[in-house]
């Protein structure tokens, strides 16, 4: 009986190792447009006028980007005629939070929402990080130099690197979370 359990466990572990990187975080999941990381998604909200979408999106953004959810947020552009707004937000991404360790980074990004008849386009760009700020001022870097395919994978492109990979995963998860939160409002 022990041999069967051991064999099943060994098979499961080997299958997990062969699986490699989750495709959601794999090659091509961080789009670079004109040299900048740019996450973009269009949500279809059928039979809804752009003014109604804009009002719902604006209401969501005012709540989502208010303290204490974020460190700081500023609406850098609000265009109610063209149904578009841009938020510059700064918040924490937590990688690990235990009794003895808090591993986190500040992320600063621009989040753009454009509403059209029956559709909302979301973009996240101008992403920067401030890591280990408590240690001699920490490290500052951009998404372009930290989470792209060239920076996050080993030479064979089969595994995420531990240090940069965690930033890639959490940044993709942040964009997905913002998209889902807004989608739930329509």
PDB file of C-alpha atoms in Angstrom:
ATOM      1  CA  UNK A   1       0.000   0.000   0.000  1.00  0.00           C
ATOM      2  CA  UNK A   2       2.842   2.383   0.848  1.00  0.00           C
ATOM      3  CA  UNK A   3       4.465   1.636  -2.515  1.00  0.00           C
ATOM      4  CA  UNK A   4       1.273   2.520  -4.399  1.00  0.00           C
ATOM      5  CA  UNK A   5       0.903   5.810  -2.508  1.00  0.00           C
ATOM      6  CA  UNK A   6       4.593   6.596  -3.062  1.00  0.00           C
ATOM      7  CA  UNK A   7       4.323   5.791  -6.758  1.00  0.00           C
ATOM      8  CA  UNK A   8       1.208   7.946  -7.142  1.00  0.00           C
ATOM      9  CA  UNK A   9       2.924  10.830  -5.344  1.00  0.00           C
ATOM     10  CA  UNK A  10       6.034  10.487  -7.517  1.00  0.00           C
ATOM     11  CA  UNK A  11       3.924  10.490 -10.699  1.00  0.00           C
ATOM     12  CA  UNK A  12       2.043  13.581  -9.572  1.00  0.00           C
ATOM     13  CA  UNK A  13       5.259  15.461  -8.777  1.00  0.00           C
ATOM     14  CA  UNK A  14       6.872  14.515 -12.086  1.00  0.00           C
ATOM     15  CA  UNK A  15       3.781  15.616 -14.039  1.00  0.00           C
ATOM     16  CA  UNK A  16       3.826  18.954 -12.236  1.00  0.00           C
ATOM     17  CA  UNK A  17       7.506  19.411 -13.087  1.00  0.00           C
ATOM     18  CA  UNK A  18       6.909  18.601 -16.754  1.00  0.00           C
ATOM     19  CA  UNK A  19       4.031  21.043 -16.950  1.00  0.00           C
ATOM     20  CA  UNK A  20       6.470  23.985 -16.783  1.00  0.00           C
ATOM     21  CA  UNK A  21       5.025  27.464 -16.697  1.00  0.00           C
ATOM     22  CA  UNK A  22       1.312  28.123 -16.439  1.00  0.00           C
ATOM     23  CA  UNK A  23       0.310  29.386 -19.922  1.00  0.00           C
ATOM     24  CA  UNK A  24      -1.437  32.360 -18.343  1.00  0.00           C
ATOM     25  CA  UNK A  25       1.995  33.639 -17.262  1.00  0.00           C
ATOM     26  CA  UNK A  26       3.992  32.103 -20.129  1.00  0.00           C
ATOM     27  CA  UNK A  27       5.692  33.499 -23.199  1.00  0.00           C
ATOM     28  CA  UNK A  28       3.716  36.356 -24.742  1.00  0.00           C
ATOM     29  CA  UNK A  29       1.499  37.030 -21.726  1.00  0.00           C
ATOM     30  CA  UNK A  30       3.160  40.409 -21.127  1.00  0.00           C
ATOM     31  CA  UNK A  31       2.519  42.396 -24.325  1.00  0.00           C
ATOM     32  CA  UNK A  32       5.067  45.021 -25.363  1.00  0.00           C
ATOM     33  CA  UNK A  33       3.803  47.709 -27.750  1.00  0.00           C
ATOM     34  CA  UNK A  34       6.226  50.319 -29.092  1.00  0.00           C
ATOM     35  CA  UNK A  35       8.757  49.386 -26.411  1.00  0.00           C
ATOM     36  CA  UNK A  36       6.269  49.675 -23.513  1.00  0.00           C
ATOM     37  CA  UNK A  37       4.456  46.994 -21.555  1.00  0.00           C
ATOM     38  CA  UNK A  38       0.752  47.493 -22.307  1.00  0.00           C
ATOM     39  CA  UNK A  39      -1.957  45.245 -20.939  1.00  0.00           C
ATOM     40  CA  UNK A  40      -5.211  45.736 -22.845  1.00  0.00           C
ATOM     41  CA  UNK A  41      -8.636  44.102 -22.775  1.00  0.00           C
ATOM     42  CA  UNK A  42     -12.021  44.953 -24.228  1.00  0.00           C
ATOM     43  CA  UNK A  43     -15.158  44.050 -22.301  1.00  0.00           C
ATOM     44  CA  UNK A  44     -18.375  43.680 -24.268  1.00  0.00           C
ATOM     45  CA  UNK A  45     -21.427  45.115 -22.532  1.00  0.00           C
ATOM     46  CA  UNK A  46     -24.183  44.664 -25.097  1.00  0.00           C
ATOM     47  CA  UNK A  47     -27.018  47.159 -25.462  1.00  0.00           C
ATOM     48  CA  UNK A  48     -25.502  49.678 -23.052  1.00  0.00           C
ATOM     49  CA  UNK A  49     -24.845  53.249 -24.170  1.00  0.00           C
ATOM     50  CA  UNK A  50     -21.347  54.617 -23.654  1.00  0.00           C
ATOM     51  CA  UNK A  51     -22.565  57.264 -21.181  1.00  0.00           C
ATOM     52  CA  UNK A  52     -24.071  54.552 -18.945  1.00  0.00           C
ATOM     53  CA  UNK A  53     -20.890  52.482 -19.128  1.00  0.00           C
ATOM     54  CA  UNK A  54     -18.795  55.543 -18.335  1.00  0.00           C
ATOM     55  CA  UNK A  55     -20.896  56.391 -15.258  1.00  0.00           C
ATOM     56  CA  UNK A  56     -20.657  52.833 -13.906  1.00  0.00           C
ATOM     57  CA  UNK A  57     -16.917  52.643 -14.610  1.00  0.00           C
ATOM     58  CA  UNK A  58     -16.292  56.033 -13.009  1.00  0.00           C
ATOM     59  CA  UNK A  59     -18.255  55.069  -9.897  1.00  0.00           C
ATOM     60  CA  UNK A  60     -16.280  51.815  -9.640  1.00  0.00           C
ATOM     61  CA  UNK A  61     -12.949  53.630 -10.100  1.00  0.00           C
ATOM     62  CA  UNK A  62     -13.724  56.213  -7.428  1.00  0.00           C
ATOM     63  CA  UNK A  63     -14.331  53.390  -4.940  1.00  0.00           C
ATOM     64  CA  UNK A  64     -11.528  51.070  -6.102  1.00  0.00           C
ATOM     65  CA  UNK A  65      -8.818  53.727  -6.160  1.00  0.00           C
ATOM     66  CA  UNK A  66      -9.710  55.279  -2.801  1.00  0.00           C
ATOM     67  CA  UNK A  67      -7.620  54.815   0.327  1.00  0.00           C
ATOM     68  CA  UNK A  68      -6.934  52.392   2.068  1.00  0.00           C
ATOM     69  CA  UNK A  69      -7.061  50.137  -1.024  1.00  0.00           C
ATOM     70  CA  UNK A  70      -4.245  52.116  -2.626  1.00  0.00           C
ATOM     71  CA  UNK A  71      -1.351  54.213  -1.356  1.00  0.00           C
ATOM     72  CA  UNK A  72      -2.183  57.059  -3.724  1.00  0.00           C
ATOM     73  CA  UNK A  73      -4.346  57.584  -6.775  1.00  0.00           C
ATOM     74  CA  UNK A  74      -5.036  60.532  -9.012  1.00  0.00           C
ATOM     75  CA  UNK A  75      -7.412  60.913 -11.933  1.00  0.00           C
ATOM     76  CA  UNK A  76      -4.993  62.404 -14.455  1.00  0.00           C
ATOM     77  CA  UNK A  77      -7.598  62.681 -17.176  1.00  0.00           C
ATOM     78  CA  UNK A  78     -11.397  62.627 -17.094  1.00  0.00           C
ATOM     79  CA  UNK A  79     -13.253  63.200 -20.355  1.00  0.00           C
ATOM     80  CA  UNK A  80     -17.008  62.792 -19.908  1.00  0.00           C
ATOM     81  CA  UNK A  81     -17.672  63.824 -23.525  1.00  0.00           C
ATOM     82  CA  UNK A  82     -15.544  61.037 -25.045  1.00  0.00           C
ATOM     83  CA  UNK A  83     -16.305  58.706 -22.099  1.00  0.00           C
ATOM     84  CA  UNK A  84     -12.697  58.116 -21.070  1.00  0.00           C
ATOM     85  CA  UNK A  85     -10.628  58.468 -17.905  1.00  0.00           C
ATOM     86  CA  UNK A  86      -7.108  57.666 -16.733  1.00  0.00           C
ATOM     87  CA  UNK A  87      -6.036  56.908 -13.161  1.00  0.00           C
ATOM     88  CA  UNK A  88      -2.439  57.017 -11.958  1.00  0.00           C
ATOM     89  CA  UNK A  89      -2.385  54.604  -9.007  1.00  0.00           C
ATOM     90  CA  UNK A  90       0.192  53.368  -6.536  1.00  0.00           C
ATOM     91  CA  UNK A  91      -0.397  50.352  -4.314  1.00  0.00           C
ATOM     92  CA  UNK A  92       1.351  47.394  -2.754  1.00  0.00           C
ATOM     93  CA  UNK A  93       1.722  43.979  -4.306  1.00  0.00           C
ATOM     94  CA  UNK A  94       2.390  41.413  -1.594  1.00  0.00           C
ATOM     95  CA  UNK A  95       4.445  38.384  -2.588  1.00  0.00           C
ATOM     96  CA  UNK A  96       4.694  36.794   0.837  1.00  0.00           C
ATOM     97  CA  UNK A  97       3.342  37.808   4.217  1.00  0.00           C
ATOM     98  CA  UNK A  98       4.271  35.654   7.188  1.00  0.00           C
ATOM     99  CA  UNK A  99       4.990  36.312  10.831  1.00  0.00           C
ATOM    100  CA  UNK A 100       8.710  36.700  10.113  1.00  0.00           C
ATOM    101  CA  UNK A 101       8.690  38.095   6.586  1.00  0.00           C
ATOM    102  CA  UNK A 102       6.860  40.690   4.540  1.00  0.00           C
ATOM    103  CA  UNK A 103       7.943  40.583   0.896  1.00  0.00           C
ATOM    104  CA  UNK A 104       6.182  43.278  -1.102  1.00  0.00           C
ATOM    105  CA  UNK A 105       6.732  45.984  -3.669  1.00  0.00           C
ATOM    106  CA  UNK A 106       5.107  49.262  -4.543  1.00  0.00           C
ATOM    107  CA  UNK A 107       3.655  49.295  -8.026  1.00  0.00           C
ATOM    108  CA  UNK A 108       2.799  52.506  -9.817  1.00  0.00           C
ATOM    109  CA  UNK A 109       0.738  52.313 -13.012  1.00  0.00           C
ATOM    110  CA  UNK A 110      -1.643  54.146 -15.301  1.00  0.00           C
ATOM    111  CA  UNK A 111      -5.067  52.559 -15.753  1.00  0.00           C
ATOM    112  CA  UNK A 112      -7.108  53.828 -18.688  1.00  0.00           C
ATOM    113  CA  UNK A 113     -10.806  53.157 -19.255  1.00  0.00           C
ATOM    114  CA  UNK A 114     -12.464  54.072 -22.583  1.00  0.00           C
ATOM    115  CA  UNK A 115     -16.179  53.494 -23.053  1.00  0.00           C
ATOM    116  CA  UNK A 116     -17.893  53.077 -26.414  1.00  0.00           C
ATOM    117  CA  UNK A 117     -21.340  51.844 -27.370  1.00  0.00           C
ATOM    118  CA  UNK A 118     -21.550  48.348 -25.891  1.00  0.00           C
ATOM    119  CA  UNK A 119     -17.842  47.993 -25.071  1.00  0.00           C
ATOM    120  CA  UNK A 120     -15.244  49.137 -22.553  1.00  0.00           C
ATOM    121  CA  UNK A 121     -11.518  49.073 -23.319  1.00  0.00           C
ATOM    122  CA  UNK A 122      -9.128  48.773 -20.388  1.00  0.00           C
ATOM    123  CA  UNK A 123      -5.403  49.495 -20.556  1.00  0.00           C
ATOM    124  CA  UNK A 124      -2.652  49.305 -17.949  1.00  0.00           C
ATOM    125  CA  UNK A 125       0.725  50.836 -18.784  1.00  0.00           C
ATOM    126  CA  UNK A 126       3.588  52.973 -17.412  1.00  0.00           C
ATOM    127  CA  UNK A 127       4.261  50.337 -14.783  1.00  0.00           C
ATOM    128  CA  UNK A 128       7.104  50.909 -12.325  1.00  0.00           C
ATOM    129  CA  UNK A 129       8.154  49.096  -9.163  1.00  0.00           C
ATOM    130  CA  UNK A 130       9.871  50.139  -5.945  1.00  0.00           C
ATOM    131  CA  UNK A 131      11.155  46.986  -4.269  1.00  0.00           C
ATOM    132  CA  UNK A 132      12.616  46.636  -0.758  1.00  0.00           C
ATOM    133  CA  UNK A 133      12.202  50.338  -0.080  1.00  0.00           C
ATOM    134  CA  UNK A 134      13.119  49.784   3.587  1.00  0.00           C
ATOM    135  CA  UNK A 135      16.652  48.636   2.661  1.00  0.00           C
ATOM    136  CA  UNK A 136      18.812  51.640   1.799  1.00  0.00           C
ATOM    137  CA  UNK A 137      16.128  53.126  -0.427  1.00  0.00           C
ATOM    138  CA  UNK A 138      15.451  49.891  -2.286  1.00  0.00           C
ATOM    139  CA  UNK A 139      15.470  49.246  -6.014  1.00  0.00           C
ATOM    140  CA  UNK A 140      13.406  50.997  -8.659  1.00  0.00           C
ATOM    141  CA  UNK A 141      12.739  49.561 -12.089  1.00  0.00           C
ATOM    142  CA  UNK A 142      10.210  49.558 -14.897  1.00  0.00           C
ATOM    143  CA  UNK A 143       8.085  46.732 -16.217  1.00  0.00           C
ATOM    144  CA  UNK A 144      10.010  46.875 -19.503  1.00  0.00           C
ATOM    145  CA  UNK A 145      13.259  45.996 -17.733  1.00  0.00           C
ATOM    146  CA  UNK A 146      11.775  43.509 -15.287  1.00  0.00           C
ATOM    147  CA  UNK A 147       8.701  41.467 -16.400  1.00  0.00           C
ATOM    148  CA  UNK A 148       9.093  40.981 -20.152  1.00  0.00           C
ATOM    149  CA  UNK A 149       9.747  37.566 -21.707  1.00  0.00           C
ATOM    150  CA  UNK A 150      13.470  38.330 -22.029  1.00  0.00           C
ATOM    151  CA  UNK A 151      13.814  39.177 -18.332  1.00  0.00           C
ATOM    152  CA  UNK A 152      11.638  36.543 -16.662  1.00  0.00           C
ATOM    153  CA  UNK A 153      12.571  33.219 -18.228  1.00  0.00           C
ATOM    154  CA  UNK A 154      15.604  30.979 -18.086  1.00  0.00           C
ATOM    155  CA  UNK A 155      17.737  30.637 -21.244  1.00  0.00           C
ATOM    156  CA  UNK A 156      15.630  27.730 -22.550  1.00  0.00           C
ATOM    157  CA  UNK A 157      12.400  29.703 -21.945  1.00  0.00           C
ATOM    158  CA  UNK A 158      10.963  26.809 -19.924  1.00  0.00           C
ATOM    159  CA  UNK A 159      10.838  28.257 -16.389  1.00  0.00           C
ATOM    160  CA  UNK A 160      10.161  31.591 -14.791  1.00  0.00           C
ATOM    161  CA  UNK A 161      13.062  33.031 -12.842  1.00  0.00           C
ATOM    162  CA  UNK A 162      12.259  33.270  -9.162  1.00  0.00           C
ATOM    163  CA  UNK A 163      13.022  36.954  -8.605  1.00  0.00           C
ATOM    164  CA  UNK A 164      11.502  38.503 -11.734  1.00  0.00           C
ATOM    165  CA  UNK A 165       8.850  35.839 -12.202  1.00  0.00           C
ATOM    166  CA  UNK A 166       7.022  36.788  -9.040  1.00  0.00           C
ATOM    167  CA  UNK A 167       6.666  40.370 -10.325  1.00  0.00           C
ATOM    168  CA  UNK A 168       5.335  39.102 -13.650  1.00  0.00           C
ATOM    169  CA  UNK A 169       2.754  36.842 -12.010  1.00  0.00           C
ATOM    170  CA  UNK A 170       1.494  39.456  -9.558  1.00  0.00           C
ATOM    171  CA  UNK A 171       1.315  42.185 -12.221  1.00  0.00           C
ATOM    172  CA  UNK A 172      -0.739  39.975 -14.547  1.00  0.00           C
ATOM    173  CA  UNK A 173      -2.935  39.017 -11.580  1.00  0.00           C
ATOM    174  CA  UNK A 174      -3.437  42.712 -10.728  1.00  0.00           C
ATOM    175  CA  UNK A 175      -4.595  43.530 -14.259  1.00  0.00           C
ATOM    176  CA  UNK A 176      -6.883  40.483 -14.270  1.00  0.00           C
ATOM    177  CA  UNK A 177      -8.311  41.496 -10.893  1.00  0.00           C
ATOM    178  CA  UNK A 178      -9.002  45.071 -12.014  1.00  0.00           C
ATOM    179  CA  UNK A 179     -10.628  43.771 -15.198  1.00  0.00           C
ATOM    180  CA  UNK A 180     -12.829  41.294 -13.300  1.00  0.00           C
ATOM    181  CA  UNK A 181     -13.868  43.878 -10.709  1.00  0.00           C
ATOM    182  CA  UNK A 182     -14.975  46.278 -13.436  1.00  0.00           C
ATOM    183  CA  UNK A 183     -16.647  43.529 -15.485  1.00  0.00           C
ATOM    184  CA  UNK A 184     -18.762  42.626 -12.455  1.00  0.00           C
ATOM    185  CA  UNK A 185     -20.231  46.142 -12.510  1.00  0.00           C
ATOM    186  CA  UNK A 186     -21.765  45.724 -15.981  1.00  0.00           C
TER     187      UNK A 186
END
